[in-house]
Coordinates of C-alpha atoms (C1' of nucleotides) in Angstrom, one line a residue:
Chain E
M1 CA 130.6 135.6 93.1
D2 CA 130.0 133.2 90.4
K3 CA 127.7 134.6 87.7
T4 CA 127.1 131.3 85.8
A5 CA 123.3 131.5 85.9
Q6 CA 123.1 135.1 85.0
K7 CA 125.5 134.6 82.0
I8 CA 123.4 131.7 80.8
L9 CA 120.2 133.7 81.1
L10 CA 121.9 136.6 79.2
K11 CA 123.1 134.4 76.4
R12 CA 119.6 133.0 76.1
L13 CA 117.9 136.3 76.0
K14 CA 120.3 137.6 73.4
L15 CA 119.2 134.6 71.3
V16 CA 115.6 135.7 71.3
A17 CA 115.8 139.5 71.5
E18 CA 118.0 142.7 71.2
I19 CA 119.7 143.3 74.6
D20 CA 121.8 146.5 75.2
A21 CA 124.6 147.1 77.6
E22 CA 122.3 148.5 80.4
D23 CA 120.0 145.6 80.1
E24 CA 123.0 143.3 80.3
A25 CA 124.2 144.9 83.5
D26 CA 120.8 144.5 85.2
I27 CA 120.6 140.9 84.1
L28 CA 124.0 140.2 85.5
A29 CA 123.0 141.8 88.8
L30 CA 120.0 139.5 89.3
P31 CA 120.1 137.6 92.6
V32 CA 120.1 133.9 91.9
T33 CA 120.1 130.9 94.3
M34 CA 121.5 127.7 93.0
R35 CA 120.3 124.2 93.8
E36 CA 121.0 120.7 92.6
F37 CA 118.3 118.1 91.9
E38 CA 118.6 114.4 91.4
A39 CA 116.8 112.6 88.5
G40 CA 113.2 112.0 89.2
I41 CA 112.7 114.7 91.8
D42 CA 110.0 117.4 91.5
I43 CA 111.4 120.9 91.3
V44 CA 108.0 122.5 91.5
S45 CA 104.8 120.4 92.0
E46 CA 101.3 120.8 90.6
G47 CA 99.1 122.8 93.0
Q48 CA 101.9 124.9 94.5
F49 CA 101.8 128.7 94.5
V50 CA 105.3 129.8 93.6
R51 CA 107.2 133.0 94.2
Q52 CA 110.2 132.4 92.0
C53 CA 111.2 131.2 88.6
C54 CA 113.7 128.6 87.7
I55 CA 116.5 128.7 85.1
L56 CA 118.1 125.5 84.1
I57 CA 121.8 125.8 84.3
D58 CA 122.7 122.2 83.2
G59 CA 121.0 118.9 83.2
F60 CA 117.7 118.0 81.7
T61 CA 114.2 118.6 83.0
H62 CA 110.6 118.0 82.0
R63 CA 107.1 119.2 82.8
Y64 CA 104.2 116.8 83.3
R65 CA 100.8 116.0 84.5
H66 CA 99.0 112.9 85.5
T67 CA 95.5 111.8 84.5
L68 CA 93.1 110.4 87.1
E69 CA 93.9 107.0 85.8
G70 CA 97.5 107.6 86.7
K71 CA 98.8 108.0 83.2
R72 CA 101.5 110.6 82.8
Q73 CA 101.8 113.1 80.0
I74 CA 105.0 115.0 79.6
I75 CA 104.2 118.4 78.3
A76 CA 107.7 119.8 77.7
F77 CA 111.4 119.1 77.9
H78 CA 113.9 121.7 78.9
V79 CA 117.6 122.1 78.3
A80 CA 120.2 124.5 79.6
G81 CA 119.2 128.1 79.4
D82 CA 115.5 127.4 79.5
I83 CA 113.2 129.1 82.0
P84 CA 110.6 126.3 82.4
D85 CA 108.2 128.1 84.7
L86 CA 108.5 131.6 83.6
H87 CA 104.7 131.6 83.2
S88 CA 104.5 131.5 87.0
L89 CA 105.5 135.2 87.0
H90 CA 102.0 136.0 86.0
M91 CA 100.1 132.9 87.1
N92 CA 101.7 131.7 90.3
Y93 CA 99.4 128.7 90.6
M94 CA 101.1 125.7 89.1
D95 CA 98.7 123.7 86.9
H96 CA 101.4 121.0 86.3
S97 CA 104.6 119.8 87.7
F98 CA 108.2 120.4 86.8
A99 CA 110.8 117.8 87.5
A100 CA 114.5 116.9 86.9
T101 CA 114.8 114.2 84.2
A102 CA 118.5 113.8 84.9
Q103 CA 120.6 115.4 87.6
S104 CA 120.2 119.1 87.1
R105 CA 121.4 122.4 88.4
I106 CA 118.7 125.0 88.8
G107 CA 119.0 128.7 89.5
F108 CA 116.1 130.3 91.4
I109 CA 115.2 133.9 90.8
A110 CA 112.5 135.6 93.0
H111 CA 109.5 136.9 91.0
D112 CA 110.0 140.3 92.7
A113 CA 113.5 140.6 91.2
V114 CA 112.2 139.6 87.7
W115 CA 109.3 142.1 88.0
D116 CA 111.7 144.8 89.0
L117 CA 113.9 144.0 86.0
C118 CA 110.9 144.0 83.7
V119 CA 109.7 147.4 84.9
R120 CA 113.2 149.0 84.6
R121 CA 114.1 147.2 81.3
P122 CA 111.2 146.9 78.9
R123 CA 113.4 145.3 76.4
V124 CA 114.2 142.5 78.8
A125 CA 110.5 142.2 79.6
A126 CA 109.9 141.8 75.9
A127 CA 112.5 139.1 75.7
L128 CA 111.0 137.2 78.5
W129 CA 107.6 137.5 77.1
R130 CA 108.9 136.2 73.8
E131 CA 110.5 133.3 75.7
T132 CA 107.0 132.3 77.0
L133 CA 105.6 132.6 73.5
I134 CA 108.1 130.2 72.0
D135 CA 107.2 127.8 74.8
G136 CA 103.6 128.2 73.5
A137 CA 104.7 127.7 69.9
I138 CA 106.3 124.4 70.9
F139 CA 103.1 123.3 72.6
R140 CA 101.2 124.0 69.4
E141 CA 103.6 121.9 67.5
W142 CA 103.1 119.0 70.0
I143 CA 99.3 119.3 69.6
V144 CA 99.6 118.9 65.9
G145 CA 101.9 115.9 66.3
L146 CA 99.7 114.2 69.0
G147 CA 96.6 114.8 67.1
R148 CA 97.5 114.0 63.5
L149 CA 100.9 112.4 63.2
S150 CA 101.9 108.7 63.5
G151 CA 104.0 107.5 66.4
Q152 CA 107.0 107.3 64.1
S153 CA 106.6 110.9 62.8
R154 CA 106.0 112.2 66.3
T155 CA 109.2 110.5 67.5
A156 CA 111.2 111.9 64.6
H157 CA 109.8 115.3 65.3
L158 CA 110.7 115.3 68.9
L159 CA 114.3 114.1 68.2
C160 CA 114.7 116.9 65.6
E161 CA 113.3 119.5 68.0
L162 CA 115.6 118.5 70.9
A163 CA 118.6 118.4 68.5
M164 CA 117.9 121.9 67.3
R165 CA 117.2 123.4 70.7
M166 CA 120.4 121.8 72.0
Q167 CA 122.4 122.9 69.0
A168 CA 121.2 126.5 69.7
V169 CA 123.0 126.4 73.0
G170 CA 126.0 124.5 71.7
L171 CA 125.0 121.1 73.1
A172 CA 124.5 119.1 69.9
P173 CA 127.6 119.2 67.7
D174 CA 127.1 117.1 64.6
H175 CA 123.5 116.3 65.7
V176 CA 124.8 114.2 68.6
Y177 CA 123.5 115.1 72.0
R178 CA 123.0 113.7 75.5
L179 CA 119.4 112.6 75.8
P180 CA 119.0 111.3 79.3
L181 CA 115.5 109.9 78.8
T182 CA 114.2 106.4 79.4
Q183 CA 112.0 105.0 76.7
H184 CA 109.2 105.3 79.3
E185 CA 109.7 109.0 79.5
L186 CA 109.8 109.3 75.7
A187 CA 106.6 107.4 75.6
D188 CA 104.9 109.7 78.1
A189 CA 105.9 112.7 76.0
L190 CA 104.8 111.1 72.7
G191 CA 101.5 109.8 73.9
L192 CA 102.7 106.2 73.2
T193 CA 103.6 103.2 75.3
V194 CA 107.1 102.0 76.1
V195 CA 106.6 99.0 73.8
T196 CA 105.7 101.2 70.8
V197 CA 108.5 103.7 71.5
N198 CA 110.9 100.8 71.6
R199 CA 109.8 99.5 68.2
V200 CA 109.8 103.0 66.7
L201 CA 113.3 103.6 67.8
R202 CA 114.4 100.2 66.5
D203 CA 112.9 101.0 63.1
L204 CA 114.5 104.4 63.0
R205 CA 117.8 102.7 63.9
I206 CA 117.4 100.0 61.2
A207 CA 116.5 102.7 58.7
G208 CA 119.8 104.4 59.5
L209 CA 118.1 107.6 60.7
V210 CA 119.3 107.6 64.3
D211 CA 121.7 105.8 66.5
R212 CA 121.1 105.7 70.3
E213 CA 123.0 104.1 73.1
R214 CA 122.5 104.8 76.7
S215 CA 121.8 108.5 77.0
R216 CA 123.6 109.4 73.8
M217 CA 121.5 110.3 70.8
A218 CA 122.9 110.6 67.4
I219 CA 121.0 111.7 64.3
R220 CA 122.6 110.0 61.4
D221 CA 120.4 111.3 58.6
W222 CA 119.0 114.7 59.5
D223 CA 117.2 115.3 56.3
A224 CA 115.3 112.0 56.3
L225 CA 114.4 112.4 60.0
A226 CA 113.2 115.9 59.5
R227 CA 111.1 114.8 56.5
L228 CA 109.6 111.9 58.4
G229 CA 108.8 114.2 61.4
E230 CA 107.5 117.0 59.2
F231 CA 109.9 119.1 61.1
D232 CA 110.0 122.8 60.1
P233 CA 112.1 124.6 62.6
R234 CA 110.5 128.0 62.0
Y235 CA 108.0 127.3 64.8
L236 CA 111.0 127.7 67.2
H237 CA 111.3 131.3 66.2
F238 CA 115.0 131.6 66.4
R239 CA 116.2 135.1 65.5
V240 CA 119.0 133.7 63.5
P241 CA 118.0 130.7 61.2
V242 CA 120.0 127.6 62.2
M243 CA 121.0 125.3 59.3
M244 CA 120.9 121.7 60.1
S245 CA 120.9 119.7 56.9
R246 CA 124.0 117.5 56.2
E247 CA 125.5 120.0 53.8
A248 CA 125.3 122.9 56.3
G249 CA 126.6 123.5 59.8
R250 CA 130.2 122.9 59.0
E251 CA 132.6 125.9 59.5
P252 CA 133.9 127.0 56.1
G253 CA 137.6 126.2 55.6
Chain J
M1 CA 82.9 156.7 67.0
D2 CA 81.8 153.2 68.1
K3 CA 84.1 151.8 70.8
T4 CA 82.7 148.3 70.8
A5 CA 86.1 146.6 70.2
Q6 CA 87.9 148.7 72.8
K7 CA 85.2 148.0 75.4
I8 CA 85.4 144.2 74.8
L9 CA 89.1 144.3 75.1
L10 CA 88.9 146.3 78.3
K11 CA 86.4 143.9 79.8
R12 CA 88.6 141.0 78.9
L13 CA 91.8 142.6 80.4
K14 CA 89.9 143.4 83.6
L15 CA 89.1 139.7 83.8
V16 CA 92.7 138.7 83.8
A17 CA 94.5 141.7 85.5
E18 CA 94.1 144.9 87.6
I19 CA 93.4 147.8 85.2
D20 CA 93.3 151.4 86.5
A21 CA 91.5 154.5 85.1
E22 CA 94.5 155.7 83.1
D23 CA 95.1 152.3 81.6
E24 CA 91.4 152.2 80.7
A25 CA 91.6 155.5 79.0
D26 CA 94.5 154.4 76.8
I27 CA 92.8 151.1 76.0
L28 CA 89.7 153.0 74.9
A29 CA 91.8 155.2 72.7
L30 CA 93.3 152.4 70.7
P31 CA 92.7 152.7 67.0
V32 CA 90.8 149.6 65.8
T33 CA 89.8 148.7 62.3
M34 CA 86.7 146.4 62.0
R35 CA 86.2 143.7 59.4
E36 CA 83.7 140.9 58.9
F37 CA 84.7 137.4 57.9
E38 CA 82.5 134.6 56.5
A39 CA 82.7 131.1 57.9
G40 CA 85.6 129.1 56.5
I41 CA 87.7 132.2 55.5
D42 CA 91.3 132.6 56.7
I43 CA 91.8 135.7 58.7
V44 CA 95.6 135.2 58.9
S45 CA 97.3 132.4 57.0
E46 CA 100.4 130.3 57.9
G47 CA 103.6 131.8 56.5
Q48 CA 102.4 135.4 56.7
F49 CA 104.3 138.2 58.5
V50 CA 101.8 140.3 60.2
R51 CA 101.8 143.8 61.6
Q52 CA 98.6 143.8 63.6
C53 CA 96.7 141.7 66.1
C54 CA 93.1 140.6 66.0
I55 CA 90.5 140.8 68.6
L56 CA 87.4 138.8 68.2
I57 CA 84.3 140.9 68.7
D58 CA 81.7 138.3 68.0
G59 CA 81.5 135.0 66.1
F60 CA 83.7 132.0 66.5
T61 CA 87.2 131.3 65.2
H62 CA 89.8 128.7 65.3
R63 CA 93.5 128.3 64.6
Y64 CA 94.8 125.3 62.7
R65 CA 97.7 123.7 60.7
H66 CA 97.8 121.0 58.1
T67 CA 100.1 118.0 58.0
L68 CA 101.9 117.0 54.8
E69 CA 99.3 114.3 54.3
G70 CA 96.7 117.1 54.3
K71 CA 95.2 116.2 57.7
R72 CA 94.1 119.3 59.7
Q73 CA 94.7 119.8 63.4
I74 CA 92.8 122.6 65.1
I75 CA 95.0 124.1 67.7
A76 CA 92.6 126.4 69.5
F77 CA 89.1 127.8 69.4
H78 CA 88.3 131.4 70.2
V79 CA 85.3 133.3 71.5
A80 CA 84.4 136.9 71.8
G81 CA 87.0 138.9 73.6
D82 CA 89.9 136.6 72.7
I83 CA 93.0 138.0 71.0
P84 CA 93.9 134.9 69.0
D85 CA 97.2 136.1 67.4
L86 CA 98.5 138.3 70.2
H87 CA 101.7 136.2 70.1
S88 CA 102.4 137.8 66.7
L89 CA 103.3 141.0 68.6
H90 CA 106.6 139.3 69.4
M91 CA 106.9 136.7 66.6
N92 CA 105.4 138.2 63.5
Y93 CA 105.9 135.1 61.4
M94 CA 102.7 133.0 61.6
D95 CA 103.5 129.3 62.1
H96 CA 99.8 128.4 61.8
S97 CA 96.6 129.8 60.3
F98 CA 93.7 131.6 62.0
A99 CA 90.2 131.3 60.4
A100 CA 86.6 132.1 61.0
T101 CA 84.6 129.1 62.0
A102 CA 81.3 131.0 61.8
Q103 CA 80.8 134.4 60.6
S104 CA 82.8 136.7 62.8
R105 CA 83.6 140.3 63.4
I106 CA 87.2 141.0 64.0
G107 CA 88.9 144.2 65.2
F108 CA 92.5 144.8 63.9
I109 CA 94.9 146.7 66.0
A110 CA 98.3 147.7 64.6
H111 CA 101.3 146.2 66.5
D112 CA 102.7 149.7 66.8
A113 CA 99.7 150.8 68.7
V114 CA 99.9 147.8 71.0
W115 CA 103.6 148.3 71.6
D116 CA 103.0 151.9 72.4
L117 CA 100.4 151.0 74.9
C118 CA 102.6 148.4 76.5
V119 CA 105.4 150.9 77.0
R120 CA 103.2 153.6 78.5
R121 CA 101.1 151.2 80.5
P122 CA 103.1 148.3 82.0
R123 CA 100.0 147.0 83.7
V124 CA 98.3 146.6 80.4
A125 CA 101.5 144.9 79.0
A126 CA 101.3 142.5 82.0
A127 CA 97.6 141.8 81.3
L128 CA 98.4 141.0 77.6
W129 CA 101.3 138.9 78.5
R130 CA 99.1 137.0 80.9
E131 CA 96.6 136.5 78.1
T132 CA 99.2 134.8 76.0
L133 CA 100.1 132.6 79.0
I134 CA 96.6 131.5 79.5
D135 CA 96.6 130.6 75.8
G136 CA 99.6 128.5 76.6
A137 CA 98.0 126.9 79.6
I138 CA 95.1 125.8 77.3
F139 CA 97.6 124.2 74.9
R140 CA 99.1 122.2 77.7
E141 CA 95.7 120.9 78.7
W142 CA 95.1 119.9 75.1
I143 CA 98.4 118.1 75.0
V144 CA 97.5 116.1 78.1
G145 CA 94.1 115.2 76.5
L146 CA 95.5 114.3 73.1
G147 CA 98.2 112.2 74.6
R148 CA 96.5 110.4 77.4
L149 CA 92.7 110.7 77.4
S150 CA 90.2 108.7 75.5
G151 CA 88.1 110.2 72.7
Q152 CA 85.1 110.5 75.0
S153 CA 87.1 112.3 77.8
R154 CA 88.7 114.6 75.3
T155 CA 85.4 115.6 73.9
A156 CA 83.9 116.1 77.3
H157 CA 86.8 118.2 78.3
L158 CA 86.5 120.4 75.2
L159 CA 82.8 121.0 75.8
C160 CA 83.5 121.9 79.4
E161 CA 86.3 124.3 78.4
L162 CA 84.2 126.1 75.8
A163 CA 81.3 126.3 78.2
M164 CA 83.4 127.9 80.9
R165 CA 85.2 130.3 78.6
M166 CA 81.9 131.4 77.1
Q167 CA 80.3 131.7 80.5
A168 CA 83.2 134.0 81.5
V169 CA 82.1 136.4 78.8
G170 CA 78.4 135.9 79.5
L171 CA 77.7 133.7 76.4
A172 CA 76.8 130.4 78.2
P173 CA 73.9 131.0 80.6
D174 CA 72.8 127.7 82.2
H175 CA 75.6 125.9 80.3
V176 CA 73.9 126.4 77.0
Y177 CA 75.9 128.1 74.3
R178 CA 76.2 128.5 70.6
L179 CA 78.8 126.1 69.2
P180 CA 78.9 126.7 65.5
L181 CA 81.1 123.7 64.7
T182 CA 80.6 120.8 62.4
Q183 CA 81.5 117.4 63.7
H184 CA 84.3 117.5 61.2
E185 CA 85.8 120.5 62.9
L186 CA 85.3 119.0 66.3
A187 CA 87.1 115.9 65.1
D188 CA 90.1 118.0 63.8
A189 CA 90.4 119.6 67.2
L190 CA 90.1 116.4 69.1
G191 CA 92.5 114.4 67.0
L192 CA 89.6 112.0 66.0
T193 CA 87.6 111.3 62.8
V194 CA 84.1 112.6 62.1
V195 CA 82.7 109.1 62.6
T196 CA 84.2 108.7 66.0
V197 CA 83.1 112.2 67.1
N198 CA 79.6 111.4 65.9
R199 CA 79.5 108.3 68.0
V200 CA 81.0 110.0 71.1
L201 CA 78.4 112.7 70.9
R202 CA 75.6 110.2 70.5
D203 CA 76.8 108.3 73.6
L204 CA 77.1 111.6 75.6
R205 CA 73.6 112.4 74.5
I206 CA 72.2 109.0 75.4
A207 CA 73.9 109.2 78.8
G208 CA 72.1 112.5 79.4
L209 CA 75.3 114.5 79.7
V210 CA 74.8 116.9 76.7
D211 CA 72.1 117.8 74.3
R212 CA 73.2 119.2 70.9
E213 CA 71.1 120.4 68.0
R214 CA 72.4 122.5 65.1
S215 CA 74.8 124.9 66.5
R216 CA 73.3 124.9 70.0
M217 CA 75.1 123.0 72.7
A218 CA 73.5 122.3 76.1
I219 CA 75.3 120.7 78.9
R220 CA 72.7 118.7 80.9
D221 CA 74.9 117.3 83.6
W222 CA 77.9 119.5 84.2
D223 CA 79.3 117.5 87.1
A224 CA 79.2 114.2 85.2
L225 CA 80.7 115.8 82.1
A226 CA 83.5 117.5 84.0
R227 CA 84.3 114.2 85.8
L228 CA 84.4 112.3 82.5
G229 CA 86.6 115.0 80.9
E230 CA 88.8 115.3 84.0
F231 CA 88.0 119.0 83.7
D232 CA 89.6 121.1 86.4
P233 CA 89.1 124.8 85.4
R234 CA 92.1 126.1 87.3
Y235 CA 94.2 125.8 84.2
L236 CA 92.2 128.7 82.8
H237 CA 93.6 130.9 85.5
F238 CA 90.6 133.1 85.9
R239 CA 91.2 135.8 88.5
V240 CA 87.7 135.1 90.0
P241 CA 86.8 131.4 90.4
V242 CA 83.7 130.5 88.3
M243 CA 81.4 128.0 89.9
M244 CA 79.8 125.7 87.4
S245 CA 78.3 122.7 89.2
R246 CA 74.6 122.3 89.2
E247 CA 74.2 123.7 92.7
A248 CA 76.1 126.8 91.9
G249 CA 75.6 129.6 89.4
R250 CA 72.1 130.5 90.3
E251 CA 71.5 134.0 91.6
P252 CA 70.4 133.8 95.2
G253 CA 66.7 134.6 95.7
Chain T
dC1 C1' 62.6 118.7 43.3
dG2 C1' 67.3 117.8 42.9
dT3 C1' 71.6 118.7 45.0
dC4 C1' 74.8 119.5 48.6
dG5 C1' 76.8 119.5 53.1
dG6 C1' 76.4 117.7 57.4
dC7 C1' 74.9 113.8 60.2
dT8 C1' 74.3 108.8 61.1
dT9 C1' 75.2 104.0 61.1
dG10 C1' 77.3 99.4 59.8
dA11 C1' 81.3 96.4 58.6
dG12 C1' 85.8 95.4 58.6
dG13 C1' 90.9 96.8 59.1
dT14 C1' 94.9 98.7 61.6
dC15 C1' 97.9 101.1 64.6
dG16 C1' 99.1 101.1 68.9
dG17 C1' 98.0 99.1 73.7
dT18 C1' 98.2 95.3 77.0
dC19 C1' 100.2 91.4 78.9
dA20 C1' 103.9 88.7 79.6
dA21 C1' 108.4 86.8 79.2
dC22 C1' 113.2 87.3 78.5
dT23 C1' 117.8 89.8 78.1
dC24 C1' 121.2 92.7 79.8
dA25 C1' 123.8 96.0 82.5
dT26 C1' 124.5 97.8 86.9
dG27 C1' 124.8 97.6 91.7
dT28 C1' 124.9 95.6 96.3
dG29 C1' 125.9 92.6 100.0
dG30 C1' 127.6 88.1 101.7
Chain Q
dC1 C1' 133.8 86.9 93.5
dC2 C1' 129.4 85.3 93.1
dA3 C1' 124.2 85.5 94.2
dC4 C1' 120.7 88.3 93.8
dA5 C1' 117.8 92.3 93.0
dT6 C1' 116.6 96.1 90.1
dG7 C1' 115.6 98.8 86.3
dA8 C1' 115.8 99.5 81.4
dG9 C1' 115.4 97.6 77.0
dT10 C1' 113.5 94.0 73.7
dT11 C1' 110.3 90.9 71.6
dG12 C1' 106.0 88.1 70.7
dA13 C1' 100.9 87.3 70.9
dC14 C1' 96.7 89.1 71.3
dC15 C1' 93.2 92.8 71.8
dG16 C1' 90.6 97.0 71.3
dA17 C1' 89.9 101.9 70.4
dC18 C1' 89.7 104.3 66.6
dC19 C1' 90.1 104.6 61.5
dT20 C1' 88.5 103.6 56.7
dC21 C1' 85.2 102.8 53.5
dA22 C1' 80.6 102.9 52.2
dA23 C1' 75.9 103.7 52.3
dG24 C1' 71.7 106.0 53.6
dC25 C1' 69.4 110.1 55.8
dC26 C1' 67.9 114.7 56.5
dG27 C1' 67.3 119.7 56.2
dA28 C1' 68.5 123.9 53.5
dC29 C1' 68.5 126.1 49.5
dG30 C1' 68.3 127.3 44.6

DNA sequence: CGTCGGCTTGAGGTCGGTCAACTCATGTGG
DNA sequence: CCACATGAGTTGACCGACCTCAAGCCGACG
């Protein structure tokens, strides 16, 4: 049996906490059901009561809500290894929706199995708890951005955040990564409109900070972009600091 | 020895999870150190590495960050019973500050003691985890508001949220509660300026929705305010639904 | 009784929204 | 192979919610 999902989960949990051999065995033994979702499809919808968690194997997903006026606000983006609805383990009413941004493979793990694991392996429980706390730390950062930063800065911040999170799972070599988002989706995450996002991206491109074509995003001047976005990666609470400035990140030799 | 802090914690945890007699005994046995803080004083500051959690006994506190421009964004408000920095149990680097809005009594509990409790009492660990998840759910709600609602709606939403959270701990009878916030602090929470907040509050008062004088906040028309703020309390994930509309909330007889 | 912090209000500016048109790449069917 | 539709991106013109600046007000307090 293919253990892709379990291995990705394991790798992620090792990134946020200490995991020993016994923990590892139990994680690898988790029963996971795989499913594929096309872009734009809801994986879990607001209002549902769920009995399983999702782990993103590959692809790109987001969480969102609509206002009564029909405006959409994207609350979070998720990349491979993320467990976007882990919170449902404790609050199984979904107060927002979770959808595939691009085609995505999702592993489903029954809450019962996760509970069981948490009871037997407190260290894993701690790691999962920590995962949800990092989720929360990212929310806080978005609040600061939405409340007090300009559209430009917010955009810069988001691009830095995604670059760093993708780099952590090996998906953003040289600050180049696949960002399968329309400008409309970016706008709904940044609290802006498509028109503004378009202009912001144009300005960032002209200033030589980023270079975007199709779903490929390239950060050309990390330091400048991070400065503009007031990006301080410590809020991501990686166990091992990740260096991103131009000078760093190259293997010695 | 006075067990005020432990009792408040116990009451709160019972609100979010099932707690049995043994759990209760261990919670009441937690060592807590009390301290008083004046309004405006940092209880924990950004950048610190902390080794204890805080529980708010009484008063009013908030969490905040500053942008490089010096603008402040308030990330959360906290009322009696809240554990504002519970996340520090797993991520002891503080990525934001935590301060007393009004004079407040705070109980400090060493992380070690909480860890110990979590290991011995998985049910309590689950309750605490759940607490942090509700914190996160509130962040999500704020993101939606900051990104996609008007200043008016955001303000209405915040006033509803605080009313309901205070009602849950018995501090908002008849939708009247103590809100010891300056308009400046409200503005920094809502992503607005003092001037705008002033005008929004005036309009809400004129429309007969709220009535505010000094630090006393009275919601006059809950239904209208909730509608304006698109306030759906399910995101607070109370175990027992709280009814707030005009018709409800009165004791029968 | 003067000062200070918070509240209130007016006048004018701006960032980002709205509306609308055009381009461009992709895909589909005749 | 072209006609056409579709969806994303791009740009201009105008508008409005909210910001900035500034002044006056009021109660608390020394």
